[in-house]
mmCIF file of C-alpha atoms in Angstrom:
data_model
loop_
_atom_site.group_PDB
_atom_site.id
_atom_site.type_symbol
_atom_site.label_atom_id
_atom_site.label_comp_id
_atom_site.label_asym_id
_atom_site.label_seq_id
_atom_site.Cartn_x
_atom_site.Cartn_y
_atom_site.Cartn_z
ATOM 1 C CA UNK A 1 0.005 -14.973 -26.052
ATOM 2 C CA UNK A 2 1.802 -18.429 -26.987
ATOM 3 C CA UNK A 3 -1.197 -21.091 -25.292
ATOM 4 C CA UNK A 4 0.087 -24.898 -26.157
ATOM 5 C CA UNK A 5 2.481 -23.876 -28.937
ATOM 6 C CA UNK A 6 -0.475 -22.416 -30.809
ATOM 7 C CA UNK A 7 -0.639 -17.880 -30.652
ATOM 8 C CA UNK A 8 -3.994 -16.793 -29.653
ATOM 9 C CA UNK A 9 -5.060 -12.978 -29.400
ATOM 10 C CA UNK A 10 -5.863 -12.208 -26.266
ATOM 11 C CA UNK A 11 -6.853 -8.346 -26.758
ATOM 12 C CA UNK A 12 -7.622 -6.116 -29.722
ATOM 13 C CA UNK A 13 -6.531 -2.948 -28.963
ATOM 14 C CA UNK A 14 -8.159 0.091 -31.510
ATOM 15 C CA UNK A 15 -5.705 3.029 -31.305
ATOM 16 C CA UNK A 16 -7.175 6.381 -33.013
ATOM 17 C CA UNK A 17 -7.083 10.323 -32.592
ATOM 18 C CA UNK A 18 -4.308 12.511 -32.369
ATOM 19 C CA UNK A 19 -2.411 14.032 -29.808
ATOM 20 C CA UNK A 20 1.206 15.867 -29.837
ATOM 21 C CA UNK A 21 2.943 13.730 -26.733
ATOM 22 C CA UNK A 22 3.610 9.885 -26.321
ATOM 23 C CA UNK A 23 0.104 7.715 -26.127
ATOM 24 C CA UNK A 24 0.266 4.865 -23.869
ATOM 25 C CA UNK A 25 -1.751 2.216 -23.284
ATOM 26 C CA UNK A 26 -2.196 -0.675 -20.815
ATOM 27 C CA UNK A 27 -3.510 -4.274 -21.783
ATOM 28 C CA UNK A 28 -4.210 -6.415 -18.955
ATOM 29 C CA UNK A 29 -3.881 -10.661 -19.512
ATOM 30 C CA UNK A 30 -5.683 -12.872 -16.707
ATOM 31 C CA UNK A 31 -5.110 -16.685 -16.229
ATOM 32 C CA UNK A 32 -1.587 -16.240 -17.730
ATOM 33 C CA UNK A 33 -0.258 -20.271 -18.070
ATOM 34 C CA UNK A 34 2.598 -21.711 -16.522
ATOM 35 C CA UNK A 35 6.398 -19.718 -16.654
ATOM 36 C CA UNK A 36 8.088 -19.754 -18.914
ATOM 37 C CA UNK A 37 5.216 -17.782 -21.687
ATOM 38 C CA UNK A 38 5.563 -15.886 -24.581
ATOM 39 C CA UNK A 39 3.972 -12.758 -25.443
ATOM 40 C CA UNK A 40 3.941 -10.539 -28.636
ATOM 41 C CA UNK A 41 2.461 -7.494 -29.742
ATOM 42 C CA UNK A 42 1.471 -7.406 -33.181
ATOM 43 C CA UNK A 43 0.830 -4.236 -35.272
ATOM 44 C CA UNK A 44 -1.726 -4.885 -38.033
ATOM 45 C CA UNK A 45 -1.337 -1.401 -40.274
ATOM 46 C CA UNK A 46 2.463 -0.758 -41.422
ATOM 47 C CA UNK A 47 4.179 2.371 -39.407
ATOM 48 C CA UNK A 48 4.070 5.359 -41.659
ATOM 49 C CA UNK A 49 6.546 6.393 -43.880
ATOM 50 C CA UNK A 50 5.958 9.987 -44.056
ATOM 51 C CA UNK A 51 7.358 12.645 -41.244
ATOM 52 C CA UNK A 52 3.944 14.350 -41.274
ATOM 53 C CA UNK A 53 2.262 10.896 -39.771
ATOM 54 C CA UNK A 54 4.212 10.035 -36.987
ATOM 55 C CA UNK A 55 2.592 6.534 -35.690
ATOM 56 C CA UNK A 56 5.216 4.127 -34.931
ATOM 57 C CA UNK A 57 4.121 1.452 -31.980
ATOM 58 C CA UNK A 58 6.736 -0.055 -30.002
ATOM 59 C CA UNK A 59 6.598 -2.255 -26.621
ATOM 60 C CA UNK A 60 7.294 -0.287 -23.718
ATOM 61 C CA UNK A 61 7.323 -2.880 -20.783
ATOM 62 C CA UNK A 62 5.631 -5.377 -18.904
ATOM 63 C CA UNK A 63 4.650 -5.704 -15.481
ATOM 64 C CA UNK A 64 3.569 -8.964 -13.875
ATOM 65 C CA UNK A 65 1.330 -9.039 -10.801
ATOM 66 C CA UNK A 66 1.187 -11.833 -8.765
ATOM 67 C CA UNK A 67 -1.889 -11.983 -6.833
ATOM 68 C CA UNK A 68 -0.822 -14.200 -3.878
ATOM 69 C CA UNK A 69 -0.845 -13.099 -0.523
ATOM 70 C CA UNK A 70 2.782 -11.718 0.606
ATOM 71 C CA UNK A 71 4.339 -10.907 3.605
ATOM 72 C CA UNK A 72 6.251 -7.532 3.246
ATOM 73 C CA UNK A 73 7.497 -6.669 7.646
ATOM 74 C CA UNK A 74 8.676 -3.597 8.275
ATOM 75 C CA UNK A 75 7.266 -2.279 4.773
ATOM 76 C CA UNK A 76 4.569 -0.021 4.041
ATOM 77 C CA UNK A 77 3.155 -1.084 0.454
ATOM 78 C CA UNK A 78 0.390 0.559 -1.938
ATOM 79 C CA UNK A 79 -1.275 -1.314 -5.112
ATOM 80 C CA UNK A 80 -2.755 0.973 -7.412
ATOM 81 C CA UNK A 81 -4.912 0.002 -10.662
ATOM 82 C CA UNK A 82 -6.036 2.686 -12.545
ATOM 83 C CA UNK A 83 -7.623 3.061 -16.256
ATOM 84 C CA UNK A 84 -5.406 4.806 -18.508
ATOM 85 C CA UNK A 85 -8.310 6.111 -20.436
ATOM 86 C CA UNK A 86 -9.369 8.399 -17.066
ATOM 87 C CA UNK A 87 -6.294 10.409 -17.760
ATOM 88 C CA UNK A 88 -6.276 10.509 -20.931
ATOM 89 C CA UNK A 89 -3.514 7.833 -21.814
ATOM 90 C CA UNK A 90 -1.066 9.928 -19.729
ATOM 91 C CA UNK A 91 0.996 8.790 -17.166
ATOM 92 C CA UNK A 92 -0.221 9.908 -13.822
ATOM 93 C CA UNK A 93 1.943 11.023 -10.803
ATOM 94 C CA UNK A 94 0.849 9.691 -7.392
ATOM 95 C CA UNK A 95 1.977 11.486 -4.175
ATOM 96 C CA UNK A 96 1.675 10.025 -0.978
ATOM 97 C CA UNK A 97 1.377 12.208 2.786
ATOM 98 C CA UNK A 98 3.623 9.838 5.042
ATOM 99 C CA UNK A 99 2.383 10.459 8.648
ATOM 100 C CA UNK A 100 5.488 7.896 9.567
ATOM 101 C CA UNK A 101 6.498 5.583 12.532
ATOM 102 C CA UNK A 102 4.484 4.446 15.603
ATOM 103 C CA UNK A 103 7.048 5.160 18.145
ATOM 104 C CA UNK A 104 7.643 4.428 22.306
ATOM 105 C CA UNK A 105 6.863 7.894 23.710
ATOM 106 C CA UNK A 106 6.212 8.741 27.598
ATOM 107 C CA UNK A 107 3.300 6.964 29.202
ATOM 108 C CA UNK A 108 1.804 10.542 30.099
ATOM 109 C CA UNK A 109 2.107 12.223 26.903
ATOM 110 C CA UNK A 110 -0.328 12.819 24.627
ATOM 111 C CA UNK A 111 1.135 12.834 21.135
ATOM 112 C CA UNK A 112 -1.868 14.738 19.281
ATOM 113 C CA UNK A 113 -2.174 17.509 21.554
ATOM 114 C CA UNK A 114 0.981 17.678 22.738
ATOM 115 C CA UNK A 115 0.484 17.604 26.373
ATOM 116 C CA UNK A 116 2.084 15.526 29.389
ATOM 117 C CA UNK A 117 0.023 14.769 32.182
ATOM 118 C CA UNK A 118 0.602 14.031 35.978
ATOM 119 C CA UNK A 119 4.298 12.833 36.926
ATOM 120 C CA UNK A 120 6.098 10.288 34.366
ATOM 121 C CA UNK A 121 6.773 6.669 35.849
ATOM 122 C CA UNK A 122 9.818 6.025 32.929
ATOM 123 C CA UNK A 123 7.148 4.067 31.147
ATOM 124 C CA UNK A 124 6.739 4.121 27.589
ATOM 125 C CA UNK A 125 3.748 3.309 25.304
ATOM 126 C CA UNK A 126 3.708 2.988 21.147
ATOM 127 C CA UNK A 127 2.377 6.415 19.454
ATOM 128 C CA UNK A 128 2.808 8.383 16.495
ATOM 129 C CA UNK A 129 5.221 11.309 17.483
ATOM 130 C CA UNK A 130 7.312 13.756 14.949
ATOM 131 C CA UNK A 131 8.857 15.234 18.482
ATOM 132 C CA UNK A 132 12.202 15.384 17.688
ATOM 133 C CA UNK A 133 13.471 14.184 21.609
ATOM 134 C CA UNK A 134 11.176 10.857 21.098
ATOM 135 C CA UNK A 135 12.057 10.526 17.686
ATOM 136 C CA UNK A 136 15.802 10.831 18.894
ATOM 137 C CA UNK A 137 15.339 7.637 21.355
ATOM 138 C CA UNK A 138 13.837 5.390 18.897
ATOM 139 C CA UNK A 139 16.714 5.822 16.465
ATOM 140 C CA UNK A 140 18.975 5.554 19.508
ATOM 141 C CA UNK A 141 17.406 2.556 21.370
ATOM 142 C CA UNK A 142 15.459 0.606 18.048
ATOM 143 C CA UNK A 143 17.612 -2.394 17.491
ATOM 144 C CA UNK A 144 16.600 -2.926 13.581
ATOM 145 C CA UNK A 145 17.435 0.491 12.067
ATOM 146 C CA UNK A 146 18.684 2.535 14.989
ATOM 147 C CA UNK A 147 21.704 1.940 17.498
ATOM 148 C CA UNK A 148 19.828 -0.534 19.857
ATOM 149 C CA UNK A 149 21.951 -2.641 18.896
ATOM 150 C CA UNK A 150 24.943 -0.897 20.557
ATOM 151 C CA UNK A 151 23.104 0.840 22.749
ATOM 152 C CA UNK A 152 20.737 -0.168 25.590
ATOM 153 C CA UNK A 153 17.753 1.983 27.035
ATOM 154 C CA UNK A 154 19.769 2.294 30.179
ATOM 155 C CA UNK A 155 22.532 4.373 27.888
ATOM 156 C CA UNK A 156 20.348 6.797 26.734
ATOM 157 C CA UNK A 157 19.184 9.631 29.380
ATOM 158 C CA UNK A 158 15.248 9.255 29.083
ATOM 159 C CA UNK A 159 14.518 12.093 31.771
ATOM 160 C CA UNK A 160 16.940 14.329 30.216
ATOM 161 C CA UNK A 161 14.974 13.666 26.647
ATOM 162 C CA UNK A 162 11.735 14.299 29.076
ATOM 163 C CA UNK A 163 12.525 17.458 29.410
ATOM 164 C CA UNK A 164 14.175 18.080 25.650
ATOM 165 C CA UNK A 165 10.416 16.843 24.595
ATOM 166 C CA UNK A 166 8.341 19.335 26.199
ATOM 167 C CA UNK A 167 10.341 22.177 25.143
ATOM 168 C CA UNK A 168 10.410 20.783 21.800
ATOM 169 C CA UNK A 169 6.349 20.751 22.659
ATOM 170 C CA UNK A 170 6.093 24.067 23.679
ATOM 171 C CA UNK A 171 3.781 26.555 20.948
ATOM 172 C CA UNK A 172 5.133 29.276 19.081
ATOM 173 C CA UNK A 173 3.769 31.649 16.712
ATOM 174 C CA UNK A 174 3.349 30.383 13.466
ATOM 175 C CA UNK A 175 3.899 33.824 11.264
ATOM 176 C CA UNK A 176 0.605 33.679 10.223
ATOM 177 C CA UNK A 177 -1.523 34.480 13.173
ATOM 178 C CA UNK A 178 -1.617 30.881 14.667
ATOM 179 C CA UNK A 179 0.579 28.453 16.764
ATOM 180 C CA UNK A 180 2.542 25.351 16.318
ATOM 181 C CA UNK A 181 4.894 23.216 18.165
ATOM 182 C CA UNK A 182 8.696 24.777 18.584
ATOM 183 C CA UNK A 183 10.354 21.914 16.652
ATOM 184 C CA UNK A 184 9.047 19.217 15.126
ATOM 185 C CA UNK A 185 11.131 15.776 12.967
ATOM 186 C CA UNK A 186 9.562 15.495 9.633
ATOM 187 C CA UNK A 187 12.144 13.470 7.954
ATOM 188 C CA UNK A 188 12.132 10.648 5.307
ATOM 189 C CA UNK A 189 15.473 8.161 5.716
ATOM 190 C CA UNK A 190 16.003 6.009 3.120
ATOM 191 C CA UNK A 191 19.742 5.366 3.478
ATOM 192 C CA UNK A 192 22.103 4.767 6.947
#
């Protein structure tokens, strides 16, 4: 790292054993100075020049975090830092289980069991919900992403969705000796 026209090593990094795939490593640099900065990587052995030794080192890519605080709306964001060494210089794949949107759903519905209770005012409440009929109104009536925009709540028929929900609610067999709801909306959109 370039510090007051002068290049100072920052980290010493010992590379040694074999392996048959790629070997990556991560070097981490804290109390970067001021943008613009230079930064070089500096091999101090010569690559090899045989095909039996392959050894070459090359810069892969950088990635700058920024720890300041950030506001992100409408955006679900994980940070992950994770030692290379704890999968054995690989790459690692991370999956993620999105439960999804809080959602308006009937005032008298319980989302998690699936059950309506009493008579329904018209009044909604925020919930998680994959029902399909609910999941239907908020991309109808949400003015960011859905049609709410175009269309008001008064355009969409809520009772007639009522009823569309707790059908959609309604248990099933499952094929393997259980139950589970007779439709449910487990989509990811990413594009209009």
């Amino acid at each position: 790292l370039q510090r007051n026209g002068n290049w100072v090593t920052e980290k010493d990094v010992t590379i040694n054993g074999k392996t048959t795939s790629q070997f990556l490593a991560s070097v981490i640099l804290d109390n970067l100075p001021p943008r613009p900065f230079n930064i070089r990587m500096v091999r101090e052995t010569a690559d090899s020049t045989t095909d039996q030794l392959q050894n070459r080192t090359l810069w892969s890519s950088y990635t700058e975090i920024i720890d300041v605080k950030q506001c992100y709306p409408n955006t679900a964001i994980v940070g992950l830092q994770v030692d290379a060494e704890q999968f054995g210089g690989q790459q690692m794949t991370v999956n993620y289980h999105i439960r999804g949107r809080i959602i308006q759903v009937p005032s008298n519905y319980d989302p998690e069991k699936r059950t309506y209770s009493g008579i329904w005012d018209g009044s909604l409440k925020p919930a998680y919900s994959n029902n399909p009929a609910w999941c239907l109104w908020d991309m109808l009536t949400h003015p960011r992403y859905g049609m709410g925009k175009r269309l008001g709540a008064a355009d969409v028929d809520k009772w007639a969705l009522y009823a569309i929900g707790q059908y959609c609610d309604q248990t099933v067999p499952d094929g393997f000796g259980g139950t589970e709801p007779r439709m449910t909306f487990n989509a990811y959109l990413a594009q209009q």
